[in-house]
Amino acid sequence: NTAKKAPLVIEDDHLFPCSVKHSWIGNGVAIQSDEPIFSTRDTNTIRAAAQEIWKRNTTSSRFTYQYETNSEAHVSDFRSETAVATINEALVSKVYPLIRSAFWNETSSPLFVYDALVIRYNATSSIAGQPFHRDLGLVSVNVMLNDNFAGGGTFFENAQVSLKPAGGIGHCLAHWAWQRHAGAGTQSGIRDILVLFVSAK
């Protein structure tokens, strides 16, 4: 029995003010939230939904730049309605307003997520990162789902710096999708992130 898949919400006409404190880091290449956008309970729910997909061993990469040793679980494949609802709530109340505040104030163009996934970088594998690439869409948002790892982060080519949210679990890093970047190598442990690829209609 598979639960009916709930889509991720599109920004509606009711625009929330940005309640998430954030700061520019890395000489202005990205922002980080100064407070979590997901609680630890939320991140555990999201990780459990991804883990369920990996246990079924039904996932394959949809990206040409994804290393085979990484694991990914797309939110569109989640069976957990609770996990999807958790992400939707954060999109409406925190993520979309944060993007509006920092990157995109064109209110006639509603924001939406065209893809969302959990990526697992496992340092027990030979490669635990990603090569340089650009994302599609407008803004990419990476949410830290755990902290029992060393290394990792997003390496920005133009700034020659590797960044990750300083606040820890539930905090996010966001950047323009067109910026060329890579997944910095995770040196030990397992690093899980939720990635939201946001665009505008």
Short mmCIF file of N, CA and C in Angstrom, two decimals, residues 13-180:
data_model
loop_
_atom_site.label_atom_id
_atom_site.label_comp_id
_atom_site.label_asym_id
_atom_site.label_seq_id
_atom_site.Cartn_x
_atom_site.Cartn_y
_atom_site.Cartn_z
N ASP A 13 -0.65 33.46 -3.09
CA ASP A 13 -0.74 34.92 -3.09
C ASP A 13 -0.45 35.54 -1.73
N HIS A 14 -0.56 34.73 -0.66
CA HIS A 14 -0.31 35.25 0.68
C HIS A 14 1.18 35.13 0.97
N LEU A 15 1.90 36.22 0.86
CA LEU A 15 3.34 36.21 1.07
C LEU A 15 3.66 36.46 2.54
N PHE A 16 4.33 35.51 3.17
CA PHE A 16 4.72 35.66 4.57
C PHE A 16 5.95 36.56 4.67
N PRO A 17 6.02 37.39 5.70
CA PRO A 17 7.27 38.14 5.93
C PRO A 17 8.37 37.16 6.32
N CYS A 18 9.61 37.52 6.04
CA CYS A 18 10.73 36.64 6.37
C CYS A 18 10.98 36.68 7.87
N SER A 19 10.79 35.53 8.51
CA SER A 19 11.00 35.44 9.96
C SER A 19 12.33 34.78 10.30
N VAL A 20 13.04 34.30 9.29
CA VAL A 20 14.29 33.58 9.52
C VAL A 20 15.46 34.55 9.45
N LYS A 21 16.16 34.69 10.56
CA LYS A 21 17.36 35.53 10.55
C LYS A 21 18.44 34.81 9.76
N HIS A 22 19.15 35.59 8.94
CA HIS A 22 20.15 34.98 8.08
C HIS A 22 21.29 35.97 7.83
N SER A 23 22.39 35.46 7.33
CA SER A 23 23.55 36.31 7.07
C SER A 23 24.27 35.81 5.82
N TRP A 24 24.89 36.76 5.12
CA TRP A 24 25.71 36.43 3.96
C TRP A 24 27.06 35.94 4.43
N ILE A 25 27.57 34.90 3.80
CA ILE A 25 28.87 34.34 4.17
C ILE A 25 29.69 34.07 2.91
N GLY A 26 30.98 33.79 3.09
CA GLY A 26 31.84 33.46 1.97
C GLY A 26 32.00 34.60 0.98
N ASN A 27 32.16 35.82 1.50
CA ASN A 27 32.27 37.00 0.63
C ASN A 27 31.06 37.18 -0.27
N GLY A 28 29.89 36.84 0.29
CA GLY A 28 28.65 37.11 -0.42
C GLY A 28 28.22 36.07 -1.44
N VAL A 29 28.77 34.85 -1.39
CA VAL A 29 28.36 33.83 -2.36
C VAL A 29 27.14 33.04 -1.89
N ALA A 30 26.83 33.10 -0.59
CA ALA A 30 25.71 32.31 -0.07
C ALA A 30 25.17 32.96 1.20
N ILE A 31 23.98 32.55 1.58
CA ILE A 31 23.45 32.94 2.88
C ILE A 31 23.31 31.69 3.74
N GLN A 32 23.39 31.88 5.03
CA GLN A 32 23.08 30.80 5.96
C GLN A 32 22.02 31.29 6.92
N SER A 33 21.16 30.39 7.32
CA SER A 33 20.16 30.75 8.31
C SER A 33 20.85 30.79 9.67
N ASP A 34 20.53 31.80 10.45
CA ASP A 34 21.11 31.92 11.78
C ASP A 34 20.29 31.16 12.82
N GLU A 35 19.24 30.52 12.36
CA GLU A 35 18.39 29.69 13.21
C GLU A 35 17.90 28.53 12.36
N PRO A 36 17.52 27.42 12.98
CA PRO A 36 17.08 26.27 12.18
C PRO A 36 15.75 26.54 11.48
N ILE A 37 15.63 26.01 10.26
CA ILE A 37 14.33 26.08 9.57
C ILE A 37 13.56 24.77 9.75
N PHE A 38 14.25 23.74 10.27
CA PHE A 38 13.62 22.48 10.65
C PHE A 38 14.09 22.11 12.05
N SER A 39 13.19 21.58 12.85
CA SER A 39 13.57 21.08 14.17
C SER A 39 14.29 19.75 14.02
N THR A 40 14.92 19.29 15.09
CA THR A 40 15.57 17.97 15.06
C THR A 40 14.55 16.89 14.77
N ARG A 41 13.37 17.02 15.32
CA ARG A 41 12.30 16.04 15.03
C ARG A 41 11.97 16.04 13.54
N ASP A 42 11.90 17.22 12.94
CA ASP A 42 11.61 17.33 11.50
C ASP A 42 12.71 16.65 10.68
N THR A 43 13.96 16.94 11.01
CA THR A 43 15.06 16.35 10.23
C THR A 43 15.08 14.83 10.37
N ASN A 44 14.75 14.34 11.56
CA ASN A 44 14.67 12.88 11.75
C ASN A 44 13.56 12.28 10.90
N THR A 45 12.43 12.98 10.79
CA THR A 45 11.31 12.51 9.96
C THR A 45 11.71 12.45 8.50
N ILE A 46 12.42 13.47 8.03
CA ILE A 46 12.86 13.52 6.63
C ILE A 46 13.89 12.43 6.36
N ARG A 47 14.83 12.24 7.27
CA ARG A 47 15.85 11.20 7.09
C ARG A 47 15.22 9.81 7.09
N ALA A 48 14.21 9.61 7.94
CA ALA A 48 13.54 8.30 7.99
C ALA A 48 12.82 8.01 6.67
N ALA A 49 12.22 9.03 6.07
CA ALA A 49 11.54 8.85 4.78
C ALA A 49 12.54 8.48 3.69
N ALA A 50 13.72 9.12 3.72
CA ALA A 50 14.76 8.78 2.75
C ALA A 50 15.29 7.37 3.00
N GLN A 51 15.49 7.04 4.27
CA GLN A 51 16.01 5.73 4.62
C GLN A 51 15.07 4.62 4.14
N GLU A 52 13.78 4.88 4.19
CA GLU A 52 12.80 3.89 3.72
C GLU A 52 13.01 3.60 2.23
N ILE A 53 13.30 4.62 1.46
CA ILE A 53 13.57 4.44 0.03
C ILE A 53 14.84 3.63 -0.17
N TRP A 54 15.89 3.97 0.58
CA TRP A 54 17.16 3.25 0.43
C TRP A 54 17.02 1.79 0.85
N LYS A 55 16.18 1.50 1.85
CA LYS A 55 15.97 0.11 2.27
C LYS A 55 15.28 -0.68 1.18
N ARG A 56 14.39 -0.02 0.43
CA ARG A 56 13.71 -0.69 -0.69
C ARG A 56 14.64 -0.84 -1.88
N ASN A 57 15.77 -0.12 -1.84
CA ASN A 57 16.78 -0.19 -2.89
C ASN A 57 16.19 0.10 -4.27
N THR A 58 15.33 1.13 -4.33
CA THR A 58 14.66 1.45 -5.59
C THR A 58 15.13 2.77 -6.17
N THR A 59 16.17 3.36 -5.61
CA THR A 59 16.60 4.68 -6.06
C THR A 59 17.73 4.58 -7.08
N SER A 60 17.71 5.50 -8.00
CA SER A 60 18.84 5.65 -8.92
C SER A 60 19.01 7.13 -9.19
N SER A 61 20.22 7.52 -9.52
CA SER A 61 20.49 8.94 -9.69
C SER A 61 19.83 9.48 -10.95
N ARG A 62 19.24 10.67 -10.83
CA ARG A 62 18.68 11.37 -11.98
C ARG A 62 19.64 12.44 -12.48
N PHE A 63 20.85 12.48 -11.90
CA PHE A 63 21.80 13.53 -12.23
C PHE A 63 23.04 12.94 -12.88
N THR A 64 23.50 13.57 -13.96
CA THR A 64 24.69 13.07 -14.64
C THR A 64 25.95 13.29 -13.82
N TYR A 65 25.91 14.22 -12.85
CA TYR A 65 27.11 14.52 -12.07
C TYR A 65 27.14 13.83 -10.72
N GLN A 66 26.21 12.93 -10.44
CA GLN A 66 26.17 12.27 -9.14
C GLN A 66 27.10 11.07 -9.13
N TYR A 67 27.99 10.98 -8.14
CA TYR A 67 28.83 9.81 -8.01
C TYR A 67 28.00 8.60 -7.62
N GLU A 68 28.38 7.44 -8.13
CA GLU A 68 27.62 6.22 -7.85
C GLU A 68 27.62 5.86 -6.37
N THR A 69 28.65 6.28 -5.65
CA THR A 69 28.76 5.93 -4.23
C THR A 69 27.87 6.79 -3.34
N ASN A 70 27.32 7.88 -3.88
CA ASN A 70 26.37 8.68 -3.11
C ASN A 70 24.99 8.03 -3.20
N SER A 71 24.15 8.32 -2.23
CA SER A 71 22.76 7.86 -2.27
C SER A 71 21.85 9.07 -2.35
N GLU A 72 20.74 8.93 -3.07
CA GLU A 72 19.78 10.02 -3.13
C GLU A 72 18.37 9.46 -3.03
N ALA A 73 17.50 10.24 -2.45
CA ALA A 73 16.09 9.88 -2.31
C ALA A 73 15.27 11.12 -2.61
N HIS A 74 14.51 11.08 -3.68
CA HIS A 74 13.72 12.24 -4.08
C HIS A 74 12.44 12.32 -3.25
N VAL A 75 12.10 13.53 -2.86
CA VAL A 75 10.91 13.75 -2.04
C VAL A 75 9.66 13.27 -2.77
N SER A 76 9.66 13.33 -4.10
CA SER A 76 8.51 12.86 -4.88
C SER A 76 8.29 11.35 -4.72
N ASP A 77 9.31 10.63 -4.22
CA ASP A 77 9.19 9.19 -3.98
C ASP A 77 8.90 8.86 -2.52
N PHE A 78 8.83 9.88 -1.65
CA PHE A 78 8.55 9.62 -0.23
C PHE A 78 7.18 8.96 -0.07
N ARG A 79 7.11 7.97 0.80
CA ARG A 79 5.82 7.39 1.18
C ARG A 79 5.25 8.07 2.41
N SER A 80 6.10 8.78 3.13
CA SER A 80 5.69 9.43 4.37
C SER A 80 4.99 10.76 4.10
N GLU A 81 3.68 10.79 4.32
CA GLU A 81 2.94 12.05 4.16
C GLU A 81 3.39 13.07 5.21
N THR A 82 3.81 12.59 6.37
CA THR A 82 4.28 13.48 7.43
C THR A 82 5.54 14.22 7.00
N ALA A 83 6.46 13.51 6.35
CA ALA A 83 7.69 14.15 5.89
C ALA A 83 7.40 15.20 4.84
N VAL A 84 6.51 14.89 3.89
CA VAL A 84 6.16 15.85 2.84
C VAL A 84 5.46 17.07 3.45
N ALA A 85 4.55 16.84 4.39
CA ALA A 85 3.84 17.95 5.05
C ALA A 85 4.82 18.82 5.83
N THR A 86 5.81 18.22 6.44
CA THR A 86 6.84 18.96 7.18
C THR A 86 7.61 19.89 6.25
N ILE A 87 7.98 19.37 5.08
CA ILE A 87 8.71 20.18 4.10
C ILE A 87 7.81 21.30 3.58
N ASN A 88 6.56 20.97 3.28
CA ASN A 88 5.62 21.98 2.78
C ASN A 88 5.43 23.13 3.76
N GLU A 89 5.30 22.79 5.03
CA GLU A 89 5.11 23.83 6.05
C GLU A 89 6.31 24.77 6.10
N ALA A 90 7.51 24.19 6.02
CA ALA A 90 8.72 25.02 6.04
C ALA A 90 8.84 25.86 4.77
N LEU A 91 8.43 25.32 3.63
CA LEU A 91 8.48 26.08 2.38
C LEU A 91 7.66 27.37 2.49
N VAL A 92 6.43 27.22 2.93
CA VAL A 92 5.51 28.36 2.98
C VAL A 92 5.94 29.39 4.02
N SER A 93 6.29 28.91 5.21
CA SER A 93 6.52 29.85 6.31
C SER A 93 7.96 30.34 6.43
N LYS A 94 8.92 29.60 5.85
CA LYS A 94 10.32 29.96 6.05
C LYS A 94 11.15 30.04 4.77
N VAL A 95 11.11 29.01 3.94
CA VAL A 95 12.01 28.96 2.79
C VAL A 95 11.66 30.00 1.74
N TYR A 96 10.41 30.02 1.29
CA TYR A 96 10.02 31.01 0.28
C TYR A 96 10.23 32.45 0.78
N PRO A 97 9.81 32.78 2.01
CA PRO A 97 10.09 34.14 2.50
C PRO A 97 11.58 34.45 2.60
N LEU A 98 12.39 33.46 2.95
CA LEU A 98 13.84 33.66 3.03
C LEU A 98 14.41 33.98 1.65
N ILE A 99 13.98 33.24 0.64
CA ILE A 99 14.46 33.49 -0.72
C ILE A 99 14.01 34.86 -1.20
N ARG A 100 12.77 35.23 -0.88
CA ARG A 100 12.27 36.56 -1.25
C ARG A 100 13.12 37.66 -0.60
N SER A 101 13.48 37.46 0.64
CA SER A 101 14.23 38.47 1.37
C SER A 101 15.66 38.63 0.84
N ALA A 102 16.29 37.52 0.51
CA ALA A 102 17.71 37.56 0.16
C ALA A 102 18.00 37.59 -1.33
N PHE A 103 17.13 36.97 -2.16
CA PHE A 103 17.48 36.78 -3.56
C PHE A 103 16.48 37.35 -4.57
N TRP A 104 15.21 37.18 -4.35
CA TRP A 104 14.23 37.34 -5.44
C TRP A 104 12.99 38.04 -4.91
N ASN A 105 12.78 39.28 -5.30
CA ASN A 105 11.65 40.05 -4.79
C ASN A 105 10.61 40.34 -5.87
N GLU A 106 10.63 39.55 -6.95
CA GLU A 106 9.66 39.72 -8.02
C GLU A 106 8.38 38.98 -7.64
N THR A 107 7.46 39.68 -6.98
CA THR A 107 6.29 39.04 -6.39
C THR A 107 5.27 38.55 -7.42
N SER A 108 5.39 38.98 -8.67
CA SER A 108 4.45 38.50 -9.69
C SER A 108 4.83 37.11 -10.19
N SER A 109 5.96 36.59 -9.75
CA SER A 109 6.42 35.26 -10.17
C SER A 109 6.46 34.33 -8.96
N PRO A 110 5.45 33.48 -8.77
CA PRO A 110 5.42 32.59 -7.61
C PRO A 110 6.61 31.61 -7.61
N LEU A 111 7.14 31.37 -6.43
CA LEU A 111 8.22 30.41 -6.27
C LEU A 111 7.66 29.00 -6.17
N PHE A 112 8.45 28.03 -6.62
CA PHE A 112 8.06 26.63 -6.49
C PHE A 112 9.31 25.78 -6.47
N VAL A 113 9.18 24.55 -5.98
CA VAL A 113 10.29 23.59 -5.96
C VAL A 113 10.11 22.65 -7.14
N TYR A 114 11.08 22.63 -8.06
CA TYR A 114 10.95 21.72 -9.19
C TYR A 114 11.58 20.36 -8.90
N ASP A 115 12.42 20.29 -7.87
CA ASP A 115 12.92 19.00 -7.41
C ASP A 115 13.44 19.18 -6.00
N ALA A 116 13.34 18.10 -5.23
CA ALA A 116 13.84 18.10 -3.85
C ALA A 116 14.29 16.68 -3.54
N LEU A 117 15.42 16.57 -2.88
CA LEU A 117 15.94 15.25 -2.58
C LEU A 117 16.85 15.27 -1.36
N VAL A 118 16.99 14.11 -0.76
CA VAL A 118 17.98 13.91 0.29
C VAL A 118 19.19 13.24 -0.36
N ILE A 119 20.37 13.83 -0.16
CA ILE A 119 21.61 13.24 -0.65
C ILE A 119 22.42 12.77 0.56
N ARG A 120 22.91 11.54 0.47
CA ARG A 120 23.76 10.99 1.52
C ARG A 120 25.18 10.83 0.98
N TYR A 121 26.13 11.48 1.67
CA TYR A 121 27.55 11.32 1.37
C TYR A 121 28.15 10.41 2.43
N ASN A 122 28.59 9.23 2.03
CA ASN A 122 29.10 8.24 2.96
C ASN A 122 30.62 8.15 2.83
N ALA A 123 31.33 8.59 3.85
CA ALA A 123 32.79 8.65 3.78
C ALA A 123 33.45 7.28 3.83
N THR A 124 32.68 6.21 4.04
CA THR A 124 33.27 4.87 3.96
C THR A 124 33.44 4.47 2.50
N SER A 125 32.81 5.20 1.58
CA SER A 125 32.98 4.95 0.16
C SER A 125 34.22 5.69 -0.33
N SER A 126 34.63 5.37 -1.55
CA SER A 126 35.87 5.96 -2.06
C SER A 126 35.73 7.46 -2.33
N ILE A 127 34.54 7.90 -2.74
CA ILE A 127 34.30 9.32 -3.00
C ILE A 127 33.06 9.74 -2.23
N ALA A 128 33.15 10.81 -1.47
CA ALA A 128 31.99 11.28 -0.70
C ALA A 128 31.76 12.75 -0.97
N GLY A 129 31.57 13.09 -2.23
CA GLY A 129 31.34 14.47 -2.62
C GLY A 129 30.68 14.52 -3.99
N GLN A 130 30.78 15.66 -4.65
CA GLN A 130 30.26 15.83 -6.00
C GLN A 130 31.21 16.68 -6.81
N PRO A 131 31.32 16.44 -8.11
CA PRO A 131 32.16 17.29 -8.95
C PRO A 131 31.52 18.65 -9.18
N PHE A 132 32.24 19.57 -9.79
CA PHE A 132 31.71 20.90 -10.07
C PHE A 132 30.52 20.83 -11.01
N HIS A 133 29.53 21.68 -10.74
CA HIS A 133 28.33 21.74 -11.57
C HIS A 133 27.58 23.03 -11.28
N ARG A 134 26.58 23.31 -12.08
CA ARG A 134 25.61 24.37 -11.81
C ARG A 134 24.24 23.71 -11.69
N ASP A 135 23.39 24.27 -10.85
CA ASP A 135 22.03 23.76 -10.73
C ASP A 135 21.11 24.48 -11.70
N LEU A 136 20.01 23.85 -12.01
CA LEU A 136 18.96 24.53 -12.76
C LEU A 136 18.13 25.36 -11.79
N GLY A 137 17.27 26.19 -12.32
CA GLY A 137 16.38 26.97 -11.46
C GLY A 137 16.99 28.28 -11.01
N LEU A 138 16.48 28.77 -9.89
CA LEU A 138 16.82 30.10 -9.40
C LEU A 138 17.76 30.06 -8.20
N VAL A 139 17.33 29.38 -7.15
CA VAL A 139 18.11 29.31 -5.90
C VAL A 139 18.13 27.86 -5.41
N SER A 140 19.28 27.44 -4.92
CA SER A 140 19.41 26.12 -4.32
C SER A 140 19.54 26.26 -2.81
N VAL A 141 18.80 25.43 -2.08
CA VAL A 141 18.79 25.49 -0.62
C VAL A 141 19.22 24.12 -0.09
N ASN A 142 20.28 24.10 0.71
CA ASN A 142 20.77 22.86 1.33
C ASN A 142 20.51 22.91 2.83
N VAL A 143 19.83 21.90 3.33
CA VAL A 143 19.52 21.84 4.76
C VAL A 143 20.32 20.72 5.41
N MET A 144 21.00 21.03 6.47
CA MET A 144 21.82 20.05 7.20
C MET A 144 20.91 19.14 8.03
N LEU A 145 20.96 17.83 7.78
CA LEU A 145 20.06 16.89 8.46
C LEU A 145 20.73 16.14 9.60
N ASN A 146 22.04 16.17 9.66
CA ASN A 146 22.75 15.51 10.77
C ASN A 146 24.11 16.19 10.94
N ASP A 147 24.80 15.85 12.03
CA ASP A 147 26.09 16.52 12.27
C ASP A 147 27.20 15.57 12.71
N ASN A 148 26.97 14.26 12.59
CA ASN A 148 28.00 13.31 13.03
C ASN A 148 28.91 12.92 11.87
N PHE A 149 29.57 13.94 11.30
CA PHE A 149 30.50 13.73 10.19
C PHE A 149 31.57 14.81 10.26
N ALA A 150 32.63 14.62 9.49
CA ALA A 150 33.69 15.63 9.38
C ALA A 150 33.89 15.98 7.92
N GLY A 151 34.20 17.24 7.65
CA GLY A 151 34.36 17.70 6.28
C GLY A 151 33.03 18.06 5.66
N GLY A 152 32.94 17.91 4.34
CA GLY A 152 31.70 18.21 3.64
C GLY A 152 31.48 19.70 3.45
N GLY A 153 30.33 20.04 2.93
CA GLY A 153 30.00 21.43 2.65
C GLY A 153 29.88 21.67 1.16
N THR A 154 29.60 22.90 0.78
CA THR A 154 29.49 23.30 -0.62
C THR A 154 30.70 24.15 -0.97
N PHE A 155 31.46 23.71 -1.97
CA PHE A 155 32.65 24.44 -2.39
C PHE A 155 32.29 25.31 -3.58
N PHE A 156 32.49 26.63 -3.44
CA PHE A 156 32.16 27.58 -4.50
C PHE A 156 33.43 27.94 -5.28
N GLU A 157 33.38 27.70 -6.58
CA GLU A 157 34.56 27.89 -7.41
C GLU A 157 35.02 29.35 -7.44
N ASN A 158 34.06 30.29 -7.59
CA ASN A 158 34.46 31.69 -7.75
C ASN A 158 35.05 32.28 -6.47
N ALA A 159 34.66 31.75 -5.32
CA ALA A 159 35.19 32.27 -4.04
C ALA A 159 36.28 31.38 -3.46
N GLN A 160 36.47 30.18 -4.03
CA GLN A 160 37.46 29.22 -3.53
C GLN A 160 37.28 28.99 -2.03
N VAL A 161 36.02 28.70 -1.65
CA VAL A 161 35.72 28.48 -0.24
C VAL A 161 34.66 27.39 -0.11
N SER A 162 34.80 26.58 0.93
CA SER A 162 33.82 25.54 1.23
C SER A 162 32.97 26.01 2.40
N LEU A 163 31.64 25.99 2.23
CA LEU A 163 30.73 26.52 3.23
C LEU A 163 29.69 25.48 3.63
N LYS A 164 29.30 25.52 4.89
CA LYS A 164 28.15 24.76 5.38
C LYS A 164 27.55 25.55 6.52
N PRO A 165 26.26 25.33 6.81
CA PRO A 165 25.62 26.11 7.86
C PRO A 165 26.35 25.97 9.20
N ALA A 166 26.68 27.10 9.81
CA ALA A 166 27.44 27.07 11.06
C ALA A 166 26.59 26.60 12.23
N GLY A 167 25.27 26.75 12.10
CA GLY A 167 24.42 26.46 13.25
C GLY A 167 24.14 25.00 13.50
N GLY A 168 24.36 24.14 12.50
CA GLY A 168 24.15 22.72 12.71
C GLY A 168 22.84 22.21 12.15
N ILE A 169 22.34 21.15 12.77
CA ILE A 169 21.17 20.44 12.26
C ILE A 169 19.98 21.38 12.09
N GLY A 170 19.32 21.28 10.92
CA GLY A 170 18.14 22.07 10.63
C GLY A 170 18.42 23.43 10.03
N HIS A 171 19.67 23.88 10.06
CA HIS A 171 20.04 25.15 9.45
C HIS A 171 20.26 24.95 7.95
N CYS A 172 20.17 26.05 7.20
CA CYS A 172 20.29 25.93 5.75
C CYS A 172 21.34 26.87 5.19
N LEU A 173 21.81 26.51 4.02
CA LEU A 173 22.69 27.33 3.20
C LEU A 173 21.97 27.50 1.87
N ALA A 174 21.93 28.72 1.33
CA ALA A 174 21.25 28.97 0.06
C ALA A 174 22.14 29.82 -0.84
N HIS A 175 22.05 29.56 -2.14
CA HIS A 175 22.88 30.29 -3.10
C HIS A 175 22.18 30.32 -4.45
N TRP A 176 22.61 31.26 -5.29
CA TRP A 176 22.10 31.31 -6.66
C TRP A 176 22.44 29.99 -7.35
N ALA A 177 21.48 29.44 -8.08
CA ALA A 177 21.67 28.14 -8.71
C ALA A 177 22.76 28.16 -9.78
N TRP A 178 22.97 29.31 -10.41
CA TRP A 178 23.94 29.40 -11.50
C TRP A 178 25.38 29.39 -11.02
N GLN A 179 25.61 29.56 -9.73
CA GLN A 179 26.99 29.56 -9.24
C GLN A 179 27.60 28.16 -9.35
N ARG A 180 28.77 28.10 -9.96
CA ARG A 180 29.43 26.80 -10.11
C ARG A 180 29.97 26.35 -8.75
#
